[in-house]
mmCIF file of C-alpha atoms in Angstrom:
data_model
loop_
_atom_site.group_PDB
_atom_site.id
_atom_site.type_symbol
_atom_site.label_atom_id
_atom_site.label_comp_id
_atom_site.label_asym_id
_atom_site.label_seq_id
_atom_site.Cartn_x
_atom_site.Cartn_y
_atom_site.Cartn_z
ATOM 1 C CA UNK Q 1 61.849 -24.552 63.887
ATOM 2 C CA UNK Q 2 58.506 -24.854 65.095
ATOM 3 C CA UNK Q 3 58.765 -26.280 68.612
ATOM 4 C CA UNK Q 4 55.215 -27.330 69.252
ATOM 5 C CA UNK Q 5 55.426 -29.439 66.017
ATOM 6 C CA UNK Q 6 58.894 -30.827 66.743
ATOM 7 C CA UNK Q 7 57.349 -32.325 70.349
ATOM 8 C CA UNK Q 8 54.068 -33.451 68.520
ATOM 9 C CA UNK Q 9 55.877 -35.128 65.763
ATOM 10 C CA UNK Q 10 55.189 -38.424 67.018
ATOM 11 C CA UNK Q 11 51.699 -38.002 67.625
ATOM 12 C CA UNK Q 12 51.109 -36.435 64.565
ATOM 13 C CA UNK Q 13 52.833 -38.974 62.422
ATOM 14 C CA UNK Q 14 50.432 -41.673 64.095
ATOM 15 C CA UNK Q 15 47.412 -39.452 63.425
ATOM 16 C CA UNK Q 16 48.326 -39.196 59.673
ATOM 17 C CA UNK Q 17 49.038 -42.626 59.423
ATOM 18 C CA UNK Q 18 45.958 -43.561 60.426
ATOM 19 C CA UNK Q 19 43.883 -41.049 58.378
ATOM 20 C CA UNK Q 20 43.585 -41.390 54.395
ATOM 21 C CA UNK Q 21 47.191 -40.354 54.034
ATOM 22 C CA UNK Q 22 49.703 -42.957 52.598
ATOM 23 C CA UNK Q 23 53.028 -42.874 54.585
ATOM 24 C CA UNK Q 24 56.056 -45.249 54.185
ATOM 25 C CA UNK Q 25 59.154 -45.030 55.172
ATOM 26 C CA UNK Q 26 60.725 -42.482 52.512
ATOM 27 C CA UNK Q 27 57.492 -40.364 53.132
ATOM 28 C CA UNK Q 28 57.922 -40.565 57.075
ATOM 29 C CA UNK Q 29 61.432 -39.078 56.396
ATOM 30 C CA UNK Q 30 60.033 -36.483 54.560
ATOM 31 C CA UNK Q 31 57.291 -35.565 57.340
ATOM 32 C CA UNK Q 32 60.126 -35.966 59.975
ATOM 33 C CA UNK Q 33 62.373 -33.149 57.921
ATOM 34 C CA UNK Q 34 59.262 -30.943 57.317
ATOM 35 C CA UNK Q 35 59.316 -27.803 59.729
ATOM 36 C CA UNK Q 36 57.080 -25.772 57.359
ATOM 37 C CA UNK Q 37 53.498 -27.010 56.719
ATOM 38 C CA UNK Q 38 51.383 -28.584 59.032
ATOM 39 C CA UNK Q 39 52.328 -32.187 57.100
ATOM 40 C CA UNK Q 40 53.333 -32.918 53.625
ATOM 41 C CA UNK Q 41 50.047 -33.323 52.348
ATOM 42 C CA UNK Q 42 48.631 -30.243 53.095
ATOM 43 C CA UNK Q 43 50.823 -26.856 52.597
ATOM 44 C CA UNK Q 44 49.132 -24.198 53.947
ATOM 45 C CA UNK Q 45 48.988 -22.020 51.360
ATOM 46 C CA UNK Q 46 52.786 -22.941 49.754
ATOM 47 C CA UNK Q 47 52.200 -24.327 46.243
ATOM 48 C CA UNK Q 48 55.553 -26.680 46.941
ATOM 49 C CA UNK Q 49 57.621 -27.804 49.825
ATOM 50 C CA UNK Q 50 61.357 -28.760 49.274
ATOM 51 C CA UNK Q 51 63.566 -30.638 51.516
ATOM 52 C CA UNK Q 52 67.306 -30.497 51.160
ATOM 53 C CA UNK Q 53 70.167 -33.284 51.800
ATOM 54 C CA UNK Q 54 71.124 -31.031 54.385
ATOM 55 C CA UNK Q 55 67.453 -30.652 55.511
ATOM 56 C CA UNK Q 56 66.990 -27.270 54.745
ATOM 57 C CA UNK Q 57 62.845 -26.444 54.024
ATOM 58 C CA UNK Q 58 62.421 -23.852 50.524
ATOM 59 C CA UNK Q 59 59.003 -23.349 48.990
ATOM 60 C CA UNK Q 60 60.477 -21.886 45.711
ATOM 61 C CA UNK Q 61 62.016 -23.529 43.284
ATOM 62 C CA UNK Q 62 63.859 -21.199 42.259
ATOM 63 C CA UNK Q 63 65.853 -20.982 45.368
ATOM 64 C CA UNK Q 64 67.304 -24.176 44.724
ATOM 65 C CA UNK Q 65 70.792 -23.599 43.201
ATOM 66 C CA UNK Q 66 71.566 -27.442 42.733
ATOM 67 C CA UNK Q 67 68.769 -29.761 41.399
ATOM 68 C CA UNK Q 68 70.527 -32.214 42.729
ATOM 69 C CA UNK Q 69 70.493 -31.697 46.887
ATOM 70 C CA UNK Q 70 66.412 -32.275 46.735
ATOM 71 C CA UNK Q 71 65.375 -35.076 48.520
ATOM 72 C CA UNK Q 72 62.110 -34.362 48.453
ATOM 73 C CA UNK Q 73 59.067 -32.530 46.925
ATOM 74 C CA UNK Q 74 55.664 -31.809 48.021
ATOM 75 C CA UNK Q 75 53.761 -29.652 45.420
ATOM 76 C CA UNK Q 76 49.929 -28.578 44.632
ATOM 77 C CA UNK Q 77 49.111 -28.952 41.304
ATOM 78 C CA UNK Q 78 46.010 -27.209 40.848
ATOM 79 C CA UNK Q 79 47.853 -23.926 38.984
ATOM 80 C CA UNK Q 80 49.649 -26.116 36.467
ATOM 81 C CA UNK Q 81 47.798 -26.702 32.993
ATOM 82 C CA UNK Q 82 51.052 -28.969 31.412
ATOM 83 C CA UNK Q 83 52.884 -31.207 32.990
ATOM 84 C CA UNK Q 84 54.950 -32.561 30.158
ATOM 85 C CA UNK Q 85 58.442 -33.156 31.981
ATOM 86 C CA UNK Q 86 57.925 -31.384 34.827
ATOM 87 C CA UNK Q 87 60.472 -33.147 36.440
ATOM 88 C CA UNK Q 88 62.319 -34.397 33.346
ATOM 89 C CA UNK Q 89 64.757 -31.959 32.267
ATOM 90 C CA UNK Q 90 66.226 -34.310 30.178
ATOM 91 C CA UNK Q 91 64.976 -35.268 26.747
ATOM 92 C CA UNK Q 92 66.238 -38.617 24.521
ATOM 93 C CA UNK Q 93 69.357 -39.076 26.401
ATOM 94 C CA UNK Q 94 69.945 -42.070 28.653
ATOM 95 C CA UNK Q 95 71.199 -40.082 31.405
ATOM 96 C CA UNK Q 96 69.595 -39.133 34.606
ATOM 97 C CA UNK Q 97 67.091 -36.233 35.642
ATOM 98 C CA UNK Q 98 69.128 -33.509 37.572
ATOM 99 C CA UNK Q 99 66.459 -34.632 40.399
ATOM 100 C CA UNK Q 100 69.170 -37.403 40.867
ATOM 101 C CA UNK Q 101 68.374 -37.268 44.264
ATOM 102 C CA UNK Q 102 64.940 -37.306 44.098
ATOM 103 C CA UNK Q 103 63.566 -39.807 46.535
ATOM 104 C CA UNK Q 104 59.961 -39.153 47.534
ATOM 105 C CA UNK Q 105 57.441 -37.218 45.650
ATOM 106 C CA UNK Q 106 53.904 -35.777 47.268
ATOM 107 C CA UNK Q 107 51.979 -34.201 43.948
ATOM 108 C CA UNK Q 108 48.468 -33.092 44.936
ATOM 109 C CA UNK Q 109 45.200 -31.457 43.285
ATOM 110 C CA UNK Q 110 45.935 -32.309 39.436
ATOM 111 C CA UNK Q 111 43.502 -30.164 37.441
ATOM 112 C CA UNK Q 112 40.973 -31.268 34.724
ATOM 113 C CA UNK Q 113 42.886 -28.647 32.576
ATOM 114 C CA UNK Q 114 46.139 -30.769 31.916
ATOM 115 C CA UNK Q 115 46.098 -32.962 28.803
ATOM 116 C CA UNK Q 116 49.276 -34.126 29.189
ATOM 117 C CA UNK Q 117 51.442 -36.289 31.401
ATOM 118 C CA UNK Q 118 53.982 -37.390 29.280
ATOM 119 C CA UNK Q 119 57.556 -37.738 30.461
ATOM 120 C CA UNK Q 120 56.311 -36.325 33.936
ATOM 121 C CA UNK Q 121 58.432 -38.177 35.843
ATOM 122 C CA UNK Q 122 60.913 -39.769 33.949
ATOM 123 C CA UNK Q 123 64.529 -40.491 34.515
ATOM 124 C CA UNK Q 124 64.149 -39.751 38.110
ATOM 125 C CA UNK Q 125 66.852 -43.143 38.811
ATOM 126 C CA UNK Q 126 66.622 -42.616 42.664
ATOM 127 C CA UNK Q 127 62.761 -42.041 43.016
ATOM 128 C CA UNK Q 128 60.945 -44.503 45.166
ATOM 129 C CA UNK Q 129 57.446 -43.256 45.837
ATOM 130 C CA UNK Q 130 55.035 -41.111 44.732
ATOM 131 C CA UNK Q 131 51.936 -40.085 46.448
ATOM 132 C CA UNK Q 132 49.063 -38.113 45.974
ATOM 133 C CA UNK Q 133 47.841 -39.208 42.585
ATOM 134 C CA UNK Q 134 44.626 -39.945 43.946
ATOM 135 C CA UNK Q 135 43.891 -36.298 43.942
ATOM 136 C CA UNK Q 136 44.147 -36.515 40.336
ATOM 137 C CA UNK Q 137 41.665 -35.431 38.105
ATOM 138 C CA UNK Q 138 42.962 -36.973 34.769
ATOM 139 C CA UNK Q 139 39.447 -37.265 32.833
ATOM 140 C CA UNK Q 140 41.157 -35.166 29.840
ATOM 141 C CA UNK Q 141 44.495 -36.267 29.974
ATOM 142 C CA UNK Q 142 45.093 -37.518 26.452
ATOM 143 C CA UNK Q 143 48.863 -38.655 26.816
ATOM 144 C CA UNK Q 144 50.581 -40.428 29.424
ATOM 145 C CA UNK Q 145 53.684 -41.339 27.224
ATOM 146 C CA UNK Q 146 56.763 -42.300 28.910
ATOM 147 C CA UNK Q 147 55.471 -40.481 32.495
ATOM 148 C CA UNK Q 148 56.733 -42.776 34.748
ATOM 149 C CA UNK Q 149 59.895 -44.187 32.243
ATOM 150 C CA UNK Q 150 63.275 -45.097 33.626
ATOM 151 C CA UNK Q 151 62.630 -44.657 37.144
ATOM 152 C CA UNK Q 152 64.507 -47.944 38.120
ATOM 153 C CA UNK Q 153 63.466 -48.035 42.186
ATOM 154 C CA UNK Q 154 60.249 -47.028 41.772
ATOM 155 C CA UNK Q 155 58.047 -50.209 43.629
ATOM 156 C CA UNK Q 156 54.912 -47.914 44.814
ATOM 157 C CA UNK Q 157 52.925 -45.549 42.975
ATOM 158 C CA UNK Q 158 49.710 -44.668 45.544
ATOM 159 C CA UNK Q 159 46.678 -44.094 43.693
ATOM 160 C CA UNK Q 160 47.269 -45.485 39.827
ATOM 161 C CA UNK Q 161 44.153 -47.741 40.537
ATOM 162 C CA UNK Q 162 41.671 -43.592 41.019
ATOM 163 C CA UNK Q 163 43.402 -42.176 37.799
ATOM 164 C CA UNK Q 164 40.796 -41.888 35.215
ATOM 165 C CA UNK Q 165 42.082 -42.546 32.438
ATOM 166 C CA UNK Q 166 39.281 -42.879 29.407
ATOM 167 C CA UNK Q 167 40.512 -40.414 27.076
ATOM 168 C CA UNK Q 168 43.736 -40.984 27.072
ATOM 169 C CA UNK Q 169 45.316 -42.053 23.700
ATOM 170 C CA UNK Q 170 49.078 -42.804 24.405
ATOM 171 C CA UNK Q 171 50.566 -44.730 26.782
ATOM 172 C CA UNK Q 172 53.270 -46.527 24.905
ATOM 173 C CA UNK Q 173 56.576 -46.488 27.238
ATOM 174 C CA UNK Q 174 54.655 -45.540 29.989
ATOM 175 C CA UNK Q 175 56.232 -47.839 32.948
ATOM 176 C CA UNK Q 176 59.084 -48.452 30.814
ATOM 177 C CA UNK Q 177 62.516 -49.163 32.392
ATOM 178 C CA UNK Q 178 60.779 -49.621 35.475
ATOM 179 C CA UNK Q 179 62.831 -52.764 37.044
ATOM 180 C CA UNK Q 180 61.403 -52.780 40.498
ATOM 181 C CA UNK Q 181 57.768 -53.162 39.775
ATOM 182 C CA UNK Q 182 57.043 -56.798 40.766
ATOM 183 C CA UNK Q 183 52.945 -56.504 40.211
ATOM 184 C CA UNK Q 184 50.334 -54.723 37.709
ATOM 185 C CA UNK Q 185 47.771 -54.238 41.135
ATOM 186 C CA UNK Q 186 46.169 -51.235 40.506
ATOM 187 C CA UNK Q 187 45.803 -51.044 37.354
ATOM 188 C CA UNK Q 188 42.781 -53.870 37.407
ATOM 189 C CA UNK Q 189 39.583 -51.047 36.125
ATOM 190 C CA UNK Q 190 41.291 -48.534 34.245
ATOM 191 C CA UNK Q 191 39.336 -48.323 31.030
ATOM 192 C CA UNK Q 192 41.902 -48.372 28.484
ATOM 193 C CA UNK Q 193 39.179 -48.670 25.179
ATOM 194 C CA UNK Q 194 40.963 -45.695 23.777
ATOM 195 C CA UNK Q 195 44.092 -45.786 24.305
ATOM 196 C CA UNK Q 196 45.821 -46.018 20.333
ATOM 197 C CA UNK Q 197 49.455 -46.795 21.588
ATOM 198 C CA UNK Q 198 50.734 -49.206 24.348
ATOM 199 C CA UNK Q 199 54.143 -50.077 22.654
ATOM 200 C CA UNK Q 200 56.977 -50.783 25.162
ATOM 201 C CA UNK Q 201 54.270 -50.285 27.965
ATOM 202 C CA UNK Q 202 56.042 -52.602 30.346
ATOM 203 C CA UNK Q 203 59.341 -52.972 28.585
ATOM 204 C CA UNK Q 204 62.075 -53.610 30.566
ATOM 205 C CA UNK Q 205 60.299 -54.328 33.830
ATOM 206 C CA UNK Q 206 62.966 -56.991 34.768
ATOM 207 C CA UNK Q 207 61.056 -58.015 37.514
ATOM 208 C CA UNK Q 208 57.690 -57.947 36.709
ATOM 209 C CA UNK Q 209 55.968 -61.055 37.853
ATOM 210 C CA UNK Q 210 52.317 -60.195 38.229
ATOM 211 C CA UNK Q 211 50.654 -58.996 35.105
ATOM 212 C CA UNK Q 212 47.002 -60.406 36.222
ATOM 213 C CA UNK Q 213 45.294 -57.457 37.169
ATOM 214 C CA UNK Q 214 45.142 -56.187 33.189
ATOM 215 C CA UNK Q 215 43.572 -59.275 31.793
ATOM 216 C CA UNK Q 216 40.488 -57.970 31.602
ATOM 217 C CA UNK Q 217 41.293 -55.002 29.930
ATOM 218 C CA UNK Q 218 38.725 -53.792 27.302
ATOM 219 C CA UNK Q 219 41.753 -53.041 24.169
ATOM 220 C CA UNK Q 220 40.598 -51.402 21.473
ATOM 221 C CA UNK Q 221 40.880 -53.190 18.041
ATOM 222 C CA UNK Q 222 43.462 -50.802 16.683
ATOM 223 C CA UNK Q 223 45.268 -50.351 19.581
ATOM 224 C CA UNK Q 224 49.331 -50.692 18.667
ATOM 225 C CA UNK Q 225 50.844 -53.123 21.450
ATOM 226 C CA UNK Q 226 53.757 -54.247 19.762
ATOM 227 C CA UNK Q 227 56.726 -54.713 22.288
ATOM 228 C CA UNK Q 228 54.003 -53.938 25.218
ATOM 229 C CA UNK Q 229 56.323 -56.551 27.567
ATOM 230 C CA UNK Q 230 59.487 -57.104 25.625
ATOM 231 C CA UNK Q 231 62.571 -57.666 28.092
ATOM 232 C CA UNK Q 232 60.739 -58.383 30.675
ATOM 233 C CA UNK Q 233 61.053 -61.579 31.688
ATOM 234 C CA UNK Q 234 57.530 -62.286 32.747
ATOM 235 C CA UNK Q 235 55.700 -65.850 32.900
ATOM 236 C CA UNK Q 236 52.958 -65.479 30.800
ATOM 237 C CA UNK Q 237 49.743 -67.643 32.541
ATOM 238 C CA UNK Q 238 47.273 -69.550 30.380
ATOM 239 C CA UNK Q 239 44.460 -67.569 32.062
ATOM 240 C CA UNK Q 240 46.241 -64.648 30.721
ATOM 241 C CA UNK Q 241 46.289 -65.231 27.056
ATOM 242 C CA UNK Q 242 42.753 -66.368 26.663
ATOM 243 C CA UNK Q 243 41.202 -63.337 28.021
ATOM 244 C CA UNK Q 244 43.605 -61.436 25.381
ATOM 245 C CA UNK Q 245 42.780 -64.352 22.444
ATOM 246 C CA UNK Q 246 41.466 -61.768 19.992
ATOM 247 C CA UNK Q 247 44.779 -59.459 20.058
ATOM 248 C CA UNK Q 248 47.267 -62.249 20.727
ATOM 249 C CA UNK Q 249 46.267 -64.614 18.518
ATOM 250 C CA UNK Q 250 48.474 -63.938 15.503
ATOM 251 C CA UNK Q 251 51.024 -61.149 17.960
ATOM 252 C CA UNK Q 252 51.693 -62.842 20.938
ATOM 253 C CA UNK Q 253 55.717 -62.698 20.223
ATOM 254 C CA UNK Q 254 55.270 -59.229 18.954
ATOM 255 C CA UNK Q 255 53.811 -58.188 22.228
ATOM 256 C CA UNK Q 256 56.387 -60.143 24.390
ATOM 257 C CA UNK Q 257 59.664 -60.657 22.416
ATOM 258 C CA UNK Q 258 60.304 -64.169 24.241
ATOM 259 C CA UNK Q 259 63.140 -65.561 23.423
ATOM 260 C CA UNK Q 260 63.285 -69.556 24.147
ATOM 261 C CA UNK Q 261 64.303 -69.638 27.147
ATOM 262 C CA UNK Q 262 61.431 -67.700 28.597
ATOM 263 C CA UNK Q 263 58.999 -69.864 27.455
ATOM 264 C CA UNK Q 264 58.051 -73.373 29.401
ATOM 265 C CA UNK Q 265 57.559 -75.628 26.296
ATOM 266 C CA UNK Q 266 54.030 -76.449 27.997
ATOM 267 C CA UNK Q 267 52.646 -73.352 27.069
ATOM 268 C CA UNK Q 268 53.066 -73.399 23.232
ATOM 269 C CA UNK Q 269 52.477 -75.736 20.686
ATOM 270 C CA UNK Q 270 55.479 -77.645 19.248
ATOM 271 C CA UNK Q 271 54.485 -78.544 16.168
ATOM 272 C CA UNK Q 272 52.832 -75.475 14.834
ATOM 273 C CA UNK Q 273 54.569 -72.650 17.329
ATOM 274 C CA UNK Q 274 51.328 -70.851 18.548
ATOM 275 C CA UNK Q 275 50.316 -70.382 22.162
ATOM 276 C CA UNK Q 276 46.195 -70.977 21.603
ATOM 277 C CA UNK Q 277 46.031 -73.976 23.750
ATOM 278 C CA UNK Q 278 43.035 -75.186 25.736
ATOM 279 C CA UNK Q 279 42.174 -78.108 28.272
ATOM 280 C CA UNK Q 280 39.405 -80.597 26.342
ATOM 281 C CA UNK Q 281 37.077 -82.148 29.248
ATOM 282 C CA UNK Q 282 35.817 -85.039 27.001
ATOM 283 C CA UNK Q 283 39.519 -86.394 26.141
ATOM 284 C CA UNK Q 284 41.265 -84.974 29.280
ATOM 285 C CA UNK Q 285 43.739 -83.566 27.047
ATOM 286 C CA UNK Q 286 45.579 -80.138 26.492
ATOM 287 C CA UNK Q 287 45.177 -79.392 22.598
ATOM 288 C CA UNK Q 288 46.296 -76.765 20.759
ATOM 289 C CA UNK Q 289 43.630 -75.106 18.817
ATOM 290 C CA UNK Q 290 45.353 -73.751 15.912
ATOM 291 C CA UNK Q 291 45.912 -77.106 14.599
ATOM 292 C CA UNK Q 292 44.848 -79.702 16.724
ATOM 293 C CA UNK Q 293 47.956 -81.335 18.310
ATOM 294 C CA UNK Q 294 47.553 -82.819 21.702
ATOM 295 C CA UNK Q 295 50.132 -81.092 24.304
ATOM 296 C CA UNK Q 296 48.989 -82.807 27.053
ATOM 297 C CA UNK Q 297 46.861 -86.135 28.448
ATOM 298 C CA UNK Q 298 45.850 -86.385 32.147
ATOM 299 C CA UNK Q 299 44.555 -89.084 33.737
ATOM 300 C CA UNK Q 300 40.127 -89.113 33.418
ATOM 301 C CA UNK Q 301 39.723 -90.085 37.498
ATOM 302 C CA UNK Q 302 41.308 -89.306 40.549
ATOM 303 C CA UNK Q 303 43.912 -92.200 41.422
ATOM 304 C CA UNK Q 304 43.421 -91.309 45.570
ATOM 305 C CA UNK Q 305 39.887 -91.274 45.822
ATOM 306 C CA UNK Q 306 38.575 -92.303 42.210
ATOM 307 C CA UNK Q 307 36.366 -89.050 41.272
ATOM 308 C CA UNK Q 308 35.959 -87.642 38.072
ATOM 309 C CA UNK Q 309 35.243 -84.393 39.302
ATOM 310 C CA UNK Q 310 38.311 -83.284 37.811
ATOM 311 C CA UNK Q 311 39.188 -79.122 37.751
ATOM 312 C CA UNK Q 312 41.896 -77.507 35.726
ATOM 313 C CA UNK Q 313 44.159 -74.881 36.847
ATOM 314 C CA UNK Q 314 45.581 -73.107 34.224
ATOM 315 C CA UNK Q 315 47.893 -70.932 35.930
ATOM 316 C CA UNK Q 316 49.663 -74.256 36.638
ATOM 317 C CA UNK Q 317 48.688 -76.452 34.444
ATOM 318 C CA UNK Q 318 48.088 -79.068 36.358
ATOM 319 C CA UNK Q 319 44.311 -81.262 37.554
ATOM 320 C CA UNK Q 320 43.172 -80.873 40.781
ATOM 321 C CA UNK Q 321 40.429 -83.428 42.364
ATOM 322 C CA UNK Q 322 37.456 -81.597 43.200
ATOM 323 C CA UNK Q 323 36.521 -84.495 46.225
ATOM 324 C CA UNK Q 324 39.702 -84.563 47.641
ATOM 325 C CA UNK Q 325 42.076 -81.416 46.358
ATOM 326 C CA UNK Q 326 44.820 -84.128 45.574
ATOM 327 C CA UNK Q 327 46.829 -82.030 42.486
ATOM 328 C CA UNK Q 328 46.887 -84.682 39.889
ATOM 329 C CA UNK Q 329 49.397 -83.322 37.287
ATOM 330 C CA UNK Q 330 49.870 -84.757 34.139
#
C-alpha cells in the first residue's frame, strides 16, 4: 500500500471534491479502496483500474477470474474505437450483466473515433453512477441504442447535459428500464434534429416525474417516437404538450401508452378524446381545440381583491391573481 497516500487520504479526498471532479458516496468508496493511481480520475499511465469485493486493485482485465467480484471500474477510453457492449456481455436476454456487482463506473477520454454506444452499459442491475462522460467526445457517435437500458439503480449519470450528440441517429431504448431516474435535467440542449428513432426512450422509467427539461427539443419530422414514455407513469404537464403540438397532435397515446388511470380527466377532452386544450383569455375558459368543447370556466376577476389581471398556470391548471397571488382555481 502506498503509505503517504493512505495518511493523505483525507486531504486528498477534500481537494478532489472541491476541484472539477464529481464524487458521491459510491465514488468516495472507490477513491477510499484505490491504492494504485494517484485518484480515480487520473491513472497514471494504467488504461483501467479495478477494485475487488475484497478490495484487491488489478489494472487488467484479464486478471479478473470472476466478473462478478468488481465493484468498481475506472478506465481511459481514448484506445477504444467501439464501444458496443462493452460492459454488456449479455445480448436479448432479460438477465443480468456478469458486472452484477458493478456499482460505480469512472469512463474517461472517449474518442471522436467511436460511432457507437449502443448497449454500452446495459443490464448492469447494481450500477449506480457513472462519471466521466464529460470527457466525451461523441460528435460522431451515430447510435446510442439501448446504452444505458435496464440499469434499475442508476439515479446519476455526470455529464449527459456535455455529450454532443448531433449526429446521432438512434436512441430508441436508450434509458429504458431505468426505474430510478426521477428527472430528465441534463438533457435540456442536446440537439436531437437527427435522431430517426426514440421508441421506448423512457419506457419503463417507473419513477420518472420530471420530463421538462426536453420540451424544447428540436424533433425531426420523421423521427419514430412511438412508445417514447410507455409504462412510465409520468404526469404529462400542459406546458409540455404544446411545445410538442406538431408531433403529438394525432400520437400523443402512441408516445405515452396511458391507460385511464394515468390521466387527470382535466387534461383531455371528454367529448372528442384529444389532449389539444388551451386557456381562452376573452371567455376565461379552458377549450379544447380540436373541436371546441369548453373543459373549463374560471371566474373573469379576482374575488379577494377584484383584479382582472388574471395569469394561468398550466402546469396546474389553475388562475392565479397577478395583484395579489391569491390561486383562484376553477
Amino acid at each position: 500500500m502506498n503509505l503517504n497516500k493512505n495518511i493523505n487520504i483525507q486531504f486528498i479526498m477534500q481537494e478532489l471534491t472541491e476541484s472539477d471532479y464529481f464524487y458521491n458516496d459510491d465514488l468516495k468508496e472507490f477513491e477510499r479502496l484505490n491504492v494504485t493511481t494517484e485518484n480515480i480520475y487520473e491513472l497514471d499511465g494504467f488504461e483501467i483500474l479495478i477494485i475487488l469485493k475484497d478490495g484487491r486493485n488489478l489494472t487488467d482485465l484479464d486478471d479478473v477470474e470472476n466478473l462478478g467480484d468488481i465493484i468498481f471500474i475506472s478506465e481511459d477510453l481514448s484506445k477504444k474505437s467501439d464501444l458496443s457492449y462493452h460492459f454488456c456481455d449479455v445480448i436479448f436476454s432479460d438477465i443480468s450483466s456478469d458486472f452484477i456487482n458493478l456499482k460505480a463506473i469512472v469512463v474517461k477520454n472517449l474518442s471522436d473515433k467511436v460511432m457507437s454506444l449502443e448497449c454500452m452499459f446495459s443490464k448492469l442491475n447494481n450500477l449506480t453512477t457513472i462519471s466521466g462522460l464529460d470527457s466525451w467526445d461523441t460528435g460522431n457517435v451515430k447510435n446510442m441504442r439501448s446504452m444505458f437500458s435496464s440499469c434499475t439503480k442508476l439515479s446519476t449519470i455526470n455529464g449527459l447535459d456535455s455529450l454532443d450528440v448531433g449526429n446521432v441517429e438512434d436512441m430508441s431504448s436508450m434509458f429504458y428500464g431505468l426505474e430510478s431516474l426521477t428527472s430528465l435535467a441534463g438533457l435540456e440542449l442536446w440537439d436531437v434534429g437527427n435522431v430517426e428513432n426514440m421508441q421506448y426512450m423512457f419506457k419503463k422509467c417507473i419513477n420518472l416525474e420530471d420530463i421538462s427539461p426536453i420540451m424544447n427539443w428540436n424533433i425531426g419530422d420523421e423521427c419514430r417516437f412511438d412508445s417514447m414514455f410507455e409504462d412510465s407513469n409520468i404526469f404529462v404537464k400542459m406546458e409540455f404538450y404544446s411545445n410538442w403540438q406538431r408531433l403529438l397532435e394525432d400520437s400523443f397515446n402512441d408516445i405515452f401508452h396511458f391507460s385511464s388511470e394515468n390521466i387527470q380527466n382535466d387534461f383531455k377532452c371528454e367529448k372528442c378524446g384529444h389532449f389539444n386544450l388551451i386557456y381562452d383569455n376573452e371567455s376565461s375558459s379552458l377549450i379544447c381545440r380540436n373541436c371546441g368543447n369548453v373543459i373549463r370556466r374560471y371566474l373573469k376577476n379576482c374575488p379577494d381583491c377584484g383584479s382582472s389581471d388574471l395569469v394561468f398556470d398550466s402546469f396546474s391548471m389553475d388562475l392565479a391573481c397577478g395583484r395579489c397571488g391569491l390561486i383562484i382555481g376553477k
